[in-house]
PDB file of C-alpha atoms and ligand atoms in Angstrom:
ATOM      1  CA  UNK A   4     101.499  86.928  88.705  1.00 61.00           C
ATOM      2  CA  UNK A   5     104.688  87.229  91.055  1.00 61.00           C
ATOM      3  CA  UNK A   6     102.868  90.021  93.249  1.00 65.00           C
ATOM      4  CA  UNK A   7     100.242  89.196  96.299  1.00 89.00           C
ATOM      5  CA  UNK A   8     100.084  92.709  98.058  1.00 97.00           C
ATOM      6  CA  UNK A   9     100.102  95.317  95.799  1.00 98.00           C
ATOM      7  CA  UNK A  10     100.783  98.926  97.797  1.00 98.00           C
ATOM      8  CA  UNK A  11      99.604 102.488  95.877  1.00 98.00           C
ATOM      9  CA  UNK A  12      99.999 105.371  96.746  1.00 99.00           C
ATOM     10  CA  UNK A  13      99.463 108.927  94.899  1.00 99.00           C
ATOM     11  CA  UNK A  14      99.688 112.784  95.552  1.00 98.00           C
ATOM     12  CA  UNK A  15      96.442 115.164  95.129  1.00 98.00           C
ATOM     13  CA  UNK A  16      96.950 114.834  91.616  1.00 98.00           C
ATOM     14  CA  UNK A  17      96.780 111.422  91.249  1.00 98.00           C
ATOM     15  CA  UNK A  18      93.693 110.354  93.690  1.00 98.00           C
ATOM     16  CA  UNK A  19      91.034 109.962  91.474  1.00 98.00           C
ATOM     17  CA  UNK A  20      93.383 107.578  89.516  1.00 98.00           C
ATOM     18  CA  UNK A  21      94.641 105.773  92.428  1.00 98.00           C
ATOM     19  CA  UNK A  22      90.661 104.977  93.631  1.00 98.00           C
ATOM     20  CA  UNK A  23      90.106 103.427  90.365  1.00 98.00           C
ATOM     21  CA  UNK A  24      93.014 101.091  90.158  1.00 98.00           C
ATOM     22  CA  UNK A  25      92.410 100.113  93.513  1.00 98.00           C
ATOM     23  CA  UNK A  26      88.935  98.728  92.309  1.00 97.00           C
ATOM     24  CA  UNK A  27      90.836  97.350  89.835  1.00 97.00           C
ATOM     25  CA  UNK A  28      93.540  95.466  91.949  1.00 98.00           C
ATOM     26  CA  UNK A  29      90.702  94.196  93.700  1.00 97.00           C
ATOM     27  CA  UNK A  30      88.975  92.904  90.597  1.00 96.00           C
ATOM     28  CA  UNK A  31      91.949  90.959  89.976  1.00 95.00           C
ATOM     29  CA  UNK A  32      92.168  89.284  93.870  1.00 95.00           C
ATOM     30  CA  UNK A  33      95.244  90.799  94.985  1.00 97.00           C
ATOM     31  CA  UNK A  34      95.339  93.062  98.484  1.00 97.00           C
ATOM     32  CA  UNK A  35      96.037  96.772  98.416  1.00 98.00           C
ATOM     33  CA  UNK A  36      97.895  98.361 100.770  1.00 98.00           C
ATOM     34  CA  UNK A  37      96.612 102.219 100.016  1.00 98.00           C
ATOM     35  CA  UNK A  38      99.236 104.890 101.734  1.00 98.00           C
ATOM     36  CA  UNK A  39      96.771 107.633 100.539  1.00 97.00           C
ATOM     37  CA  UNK A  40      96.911 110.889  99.583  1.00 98.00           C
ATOM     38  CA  UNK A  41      93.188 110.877 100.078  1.00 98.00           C
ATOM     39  CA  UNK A  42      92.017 114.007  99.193  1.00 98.00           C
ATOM     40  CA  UNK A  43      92.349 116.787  96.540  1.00 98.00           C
ATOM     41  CA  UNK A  44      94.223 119.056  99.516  1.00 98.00           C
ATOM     42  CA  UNK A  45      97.951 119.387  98.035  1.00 98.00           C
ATOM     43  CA  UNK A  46     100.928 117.136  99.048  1.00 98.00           C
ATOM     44  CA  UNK A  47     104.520 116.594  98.599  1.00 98.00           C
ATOM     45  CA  UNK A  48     104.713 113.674  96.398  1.00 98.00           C
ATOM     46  CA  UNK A  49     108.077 112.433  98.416  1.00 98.00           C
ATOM     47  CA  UNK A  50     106.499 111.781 101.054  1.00 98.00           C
ATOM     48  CA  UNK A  51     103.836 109.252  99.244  1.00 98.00           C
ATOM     49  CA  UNK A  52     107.183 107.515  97.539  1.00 98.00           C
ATOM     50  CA  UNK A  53     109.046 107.094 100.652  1.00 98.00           C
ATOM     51  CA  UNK A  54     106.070 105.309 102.294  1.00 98.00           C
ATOM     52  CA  UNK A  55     105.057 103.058  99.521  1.00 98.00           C
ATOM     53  CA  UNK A  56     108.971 101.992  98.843  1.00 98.00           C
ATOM     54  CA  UNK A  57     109.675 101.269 102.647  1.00 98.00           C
ATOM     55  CA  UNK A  58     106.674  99.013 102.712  1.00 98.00           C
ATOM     56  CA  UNK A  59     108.302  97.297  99.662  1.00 98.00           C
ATOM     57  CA  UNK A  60     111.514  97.262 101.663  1.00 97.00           C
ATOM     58  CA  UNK A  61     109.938  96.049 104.810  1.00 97.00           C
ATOM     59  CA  UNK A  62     108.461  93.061 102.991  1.00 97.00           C
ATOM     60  CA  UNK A  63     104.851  94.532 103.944  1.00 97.00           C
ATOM     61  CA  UNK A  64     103.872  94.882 100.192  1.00 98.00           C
ATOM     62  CA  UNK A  65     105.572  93.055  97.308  1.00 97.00           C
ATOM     63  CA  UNK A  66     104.940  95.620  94.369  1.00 98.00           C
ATOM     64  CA  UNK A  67     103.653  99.423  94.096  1.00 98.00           C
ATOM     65  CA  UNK A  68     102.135 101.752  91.960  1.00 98.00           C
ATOM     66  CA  UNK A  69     102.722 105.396  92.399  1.00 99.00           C
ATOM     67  CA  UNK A  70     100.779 108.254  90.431  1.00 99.00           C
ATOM     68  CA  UNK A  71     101.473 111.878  90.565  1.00 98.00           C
ATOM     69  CA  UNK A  72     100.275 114.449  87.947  1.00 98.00           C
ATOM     70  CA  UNK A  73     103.028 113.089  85.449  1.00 98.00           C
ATOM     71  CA  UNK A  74     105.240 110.528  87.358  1.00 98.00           C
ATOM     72  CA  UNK A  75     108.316 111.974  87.052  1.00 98.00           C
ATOM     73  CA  UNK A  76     108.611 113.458  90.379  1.00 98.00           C
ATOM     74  CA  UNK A  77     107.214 110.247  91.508  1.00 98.00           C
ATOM     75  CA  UNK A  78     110.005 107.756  89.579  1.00 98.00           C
ATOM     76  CA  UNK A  79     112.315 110.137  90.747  1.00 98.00           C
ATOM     77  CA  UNK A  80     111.760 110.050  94.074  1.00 98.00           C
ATOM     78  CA  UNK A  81     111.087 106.147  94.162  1.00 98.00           C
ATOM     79  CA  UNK A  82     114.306 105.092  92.537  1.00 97.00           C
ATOM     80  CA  UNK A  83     116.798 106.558  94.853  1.00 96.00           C
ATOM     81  CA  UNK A  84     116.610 103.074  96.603  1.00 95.00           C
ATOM     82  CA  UNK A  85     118.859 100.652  95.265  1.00 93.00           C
ATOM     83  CA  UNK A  86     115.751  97.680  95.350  1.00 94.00           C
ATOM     84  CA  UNK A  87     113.397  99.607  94.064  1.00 97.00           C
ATOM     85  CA  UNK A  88     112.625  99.434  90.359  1.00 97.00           C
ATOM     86  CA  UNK A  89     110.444 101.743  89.604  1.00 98.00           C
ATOM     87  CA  UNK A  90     108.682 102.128  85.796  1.00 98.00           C
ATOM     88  CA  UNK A  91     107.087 105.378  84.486  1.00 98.00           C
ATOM     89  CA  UNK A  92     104.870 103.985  81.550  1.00 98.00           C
ATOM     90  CA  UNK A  93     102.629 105.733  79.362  1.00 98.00           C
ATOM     91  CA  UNK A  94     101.518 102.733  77.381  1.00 98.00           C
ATOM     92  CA  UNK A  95     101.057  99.174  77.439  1.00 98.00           C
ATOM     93  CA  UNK A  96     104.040  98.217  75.657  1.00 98.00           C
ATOM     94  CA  UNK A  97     105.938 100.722  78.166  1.00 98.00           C
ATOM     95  CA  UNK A  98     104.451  98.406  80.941  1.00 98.00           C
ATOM     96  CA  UNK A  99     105.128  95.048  79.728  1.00 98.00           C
ATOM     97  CA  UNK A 100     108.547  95.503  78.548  1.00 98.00           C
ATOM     98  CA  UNK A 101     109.476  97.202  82.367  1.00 98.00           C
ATOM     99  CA  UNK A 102     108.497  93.961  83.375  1.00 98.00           C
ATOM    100  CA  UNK A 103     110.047  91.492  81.067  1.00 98.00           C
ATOM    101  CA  UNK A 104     113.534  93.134  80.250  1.00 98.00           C
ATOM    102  CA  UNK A 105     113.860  95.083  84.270  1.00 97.00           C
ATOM    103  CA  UNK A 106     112.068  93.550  86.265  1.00 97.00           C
ATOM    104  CA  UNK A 107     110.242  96.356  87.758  1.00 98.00           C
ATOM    105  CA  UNK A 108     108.939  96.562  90.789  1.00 98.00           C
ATOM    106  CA  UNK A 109     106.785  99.745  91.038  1.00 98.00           C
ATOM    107  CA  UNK A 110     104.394 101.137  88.486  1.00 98.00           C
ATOM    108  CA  UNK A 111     104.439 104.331  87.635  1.00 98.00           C
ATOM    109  CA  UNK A 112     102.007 106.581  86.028  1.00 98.00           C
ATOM    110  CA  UNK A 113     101.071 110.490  85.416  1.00 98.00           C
ATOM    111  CA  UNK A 114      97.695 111.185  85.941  1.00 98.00           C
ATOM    112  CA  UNK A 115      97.952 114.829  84.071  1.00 98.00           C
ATOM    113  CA  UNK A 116      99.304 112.650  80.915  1.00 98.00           C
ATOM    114  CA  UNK A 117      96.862 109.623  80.478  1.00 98.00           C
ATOM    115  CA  UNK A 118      93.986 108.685  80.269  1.00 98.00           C
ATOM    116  CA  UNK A 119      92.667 106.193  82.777  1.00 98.00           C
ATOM    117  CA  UNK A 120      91.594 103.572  79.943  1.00 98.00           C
ATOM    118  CA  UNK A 121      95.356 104.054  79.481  1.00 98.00           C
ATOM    119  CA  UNK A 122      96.674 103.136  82.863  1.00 98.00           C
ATOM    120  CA  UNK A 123      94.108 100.621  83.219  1.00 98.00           C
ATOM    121  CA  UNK A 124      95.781  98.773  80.514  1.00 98.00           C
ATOM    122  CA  UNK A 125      99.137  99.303  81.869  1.00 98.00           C
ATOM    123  CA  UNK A 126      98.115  98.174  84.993  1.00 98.00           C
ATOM    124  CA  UNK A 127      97.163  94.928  83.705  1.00 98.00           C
ATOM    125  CA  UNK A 128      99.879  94.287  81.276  1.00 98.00           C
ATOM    126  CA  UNK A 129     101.952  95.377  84.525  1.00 98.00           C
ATOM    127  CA  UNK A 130     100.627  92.420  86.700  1.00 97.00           C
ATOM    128  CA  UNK A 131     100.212  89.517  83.941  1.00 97.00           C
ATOM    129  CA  UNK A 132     104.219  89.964  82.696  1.00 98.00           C
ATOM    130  CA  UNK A 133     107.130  87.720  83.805  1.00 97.00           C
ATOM    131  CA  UNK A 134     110.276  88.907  84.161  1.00 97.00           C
ATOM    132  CA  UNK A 135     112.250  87.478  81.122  1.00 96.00           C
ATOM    133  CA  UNK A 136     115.819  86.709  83.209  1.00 95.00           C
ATOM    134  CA  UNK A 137     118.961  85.465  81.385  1.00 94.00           C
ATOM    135  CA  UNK A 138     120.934  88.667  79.703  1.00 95.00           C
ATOM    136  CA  UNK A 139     118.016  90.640  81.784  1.00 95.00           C
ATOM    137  CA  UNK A 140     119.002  89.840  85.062  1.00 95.00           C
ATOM    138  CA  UNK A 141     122.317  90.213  84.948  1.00 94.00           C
ATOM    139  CA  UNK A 142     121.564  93.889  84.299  1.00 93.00           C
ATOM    140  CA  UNK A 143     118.963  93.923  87.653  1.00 94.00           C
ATOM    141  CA  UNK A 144     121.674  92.610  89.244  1.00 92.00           C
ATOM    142  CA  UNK A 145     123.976  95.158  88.420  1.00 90.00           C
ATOM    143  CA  UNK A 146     121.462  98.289  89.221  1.00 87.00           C
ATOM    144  CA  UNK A 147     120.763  96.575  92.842  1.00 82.00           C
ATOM    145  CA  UNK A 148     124.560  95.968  93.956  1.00 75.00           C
ATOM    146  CA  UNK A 149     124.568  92.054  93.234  1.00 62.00           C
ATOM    147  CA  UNK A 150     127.371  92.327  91.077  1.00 60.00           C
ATOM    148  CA  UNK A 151     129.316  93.867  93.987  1.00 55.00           C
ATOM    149  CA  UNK A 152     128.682  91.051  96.570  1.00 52.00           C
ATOM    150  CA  UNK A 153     130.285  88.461  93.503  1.00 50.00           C
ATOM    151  CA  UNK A 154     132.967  90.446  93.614  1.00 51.00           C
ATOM    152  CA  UNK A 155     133.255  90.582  97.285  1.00 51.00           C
ATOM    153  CA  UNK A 156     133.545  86.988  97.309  1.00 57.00           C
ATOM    154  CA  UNK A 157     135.823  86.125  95.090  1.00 55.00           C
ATOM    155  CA  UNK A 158     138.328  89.216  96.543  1.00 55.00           C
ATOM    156  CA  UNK A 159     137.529  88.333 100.179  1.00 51.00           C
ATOM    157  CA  UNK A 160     136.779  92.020 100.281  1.00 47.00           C
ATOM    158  CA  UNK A 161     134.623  93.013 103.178  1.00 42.00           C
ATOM    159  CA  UNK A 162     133.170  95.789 101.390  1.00 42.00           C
ATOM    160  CA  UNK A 163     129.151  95.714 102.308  1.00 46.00           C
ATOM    161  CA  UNK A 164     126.923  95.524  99.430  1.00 47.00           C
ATOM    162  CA  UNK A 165     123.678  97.311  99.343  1.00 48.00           C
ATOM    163  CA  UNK A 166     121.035  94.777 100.336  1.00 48.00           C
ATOM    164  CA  UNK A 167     119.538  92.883  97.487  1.00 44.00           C
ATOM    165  CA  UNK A 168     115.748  93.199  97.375  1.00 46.00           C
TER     166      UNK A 168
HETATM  167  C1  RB5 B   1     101.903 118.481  91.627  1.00 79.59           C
HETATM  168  O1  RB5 B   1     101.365 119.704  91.242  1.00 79.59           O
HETATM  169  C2  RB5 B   1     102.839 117.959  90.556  1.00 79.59           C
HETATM  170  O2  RB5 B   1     103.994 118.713  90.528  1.00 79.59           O
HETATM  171  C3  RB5 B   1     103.150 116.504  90.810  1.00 79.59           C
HETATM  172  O3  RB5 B   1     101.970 115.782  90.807  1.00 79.59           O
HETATM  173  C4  RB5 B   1     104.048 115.785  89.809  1.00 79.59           C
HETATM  174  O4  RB5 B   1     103.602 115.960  88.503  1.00 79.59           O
HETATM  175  C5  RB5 B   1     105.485 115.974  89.959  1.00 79.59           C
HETATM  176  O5  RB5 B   1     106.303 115.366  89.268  1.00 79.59           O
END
């Protein structure tokens, strides 16, 4: 498993969810960095992705999991950062192949859509996949502005890159 410090992070929809796969990131060993919502009382589910990807960005957590009441807002919100990967699954081969073929970063998962046997399993399959590389990460690359800084070099452009993550 790549990840140590595993941040989550959920709007009112999503809190019973997020309490149980924090018991189960514990389970496992790993630390969780929880960024709330902790209560029922509504939220804007922006505000729950912005803190769980900066922590990624600051180095303070090394992969997320976000729930909302059926992760879209939530992937939408999370992916506007260029080194944030963020995967909306609904099953276990949804989870496993976001981690072999993109390398994701940040778990996604809609609270109003599964069950929690369901993201249970996706949660696991989530932290025990590799990230395949080869044709894969050439792709990664391209989504987080790697391919730009190649070409920056061999132009002696001085065009700045997004920061890889
Ligand atoms: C909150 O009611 C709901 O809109 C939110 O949890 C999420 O499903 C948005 O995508």
């Amino acid at each position: 498993m790549a990840a140590k410090v595993i941040a989550i992070a959920s709007d009112h929809s999503g809190v019973d969810f997020k309490e149980t796969l924090k018991g189960a990131l514990v389970e496992v060993g790993l630390q969780v960095l929880d960024l709330g919502t902790n209560s029922h009382e509504s939220v804007d589910y922006p505000d729950f992705a912005e803190a769980l990807t900066s922590a990624i960005g600051e180095g303070t957590a090394d992969w997320g999991v976000l729930i909302c009441g059926t992760g879209i807002g939530m992937s939408i919100a999370a992916n506007r950062k260029p080194f944030i990967r963020a995967a909306l699954c609904h099953s276990v081969t949804d989870a496993r192949l976001s981690r072999q073929h993109n390398n994701a970063n940040v778990l996604i998962l809609g609270a109003r859509t599964l069950g929690i046997e369901i993201a249970r399993d996706c949660l696991g399959a989530f932290l025990d996949t590799e990230f395949e590389g080869g044709r894969h990460q050439r792709r990664v690359d391209k989504m987080s502005g790697l391919d730009i800084q190649i070409e920056r070099k061999d132009n002696e452009t001085v065009q700045e890159a997004p920061k890889p993550h």
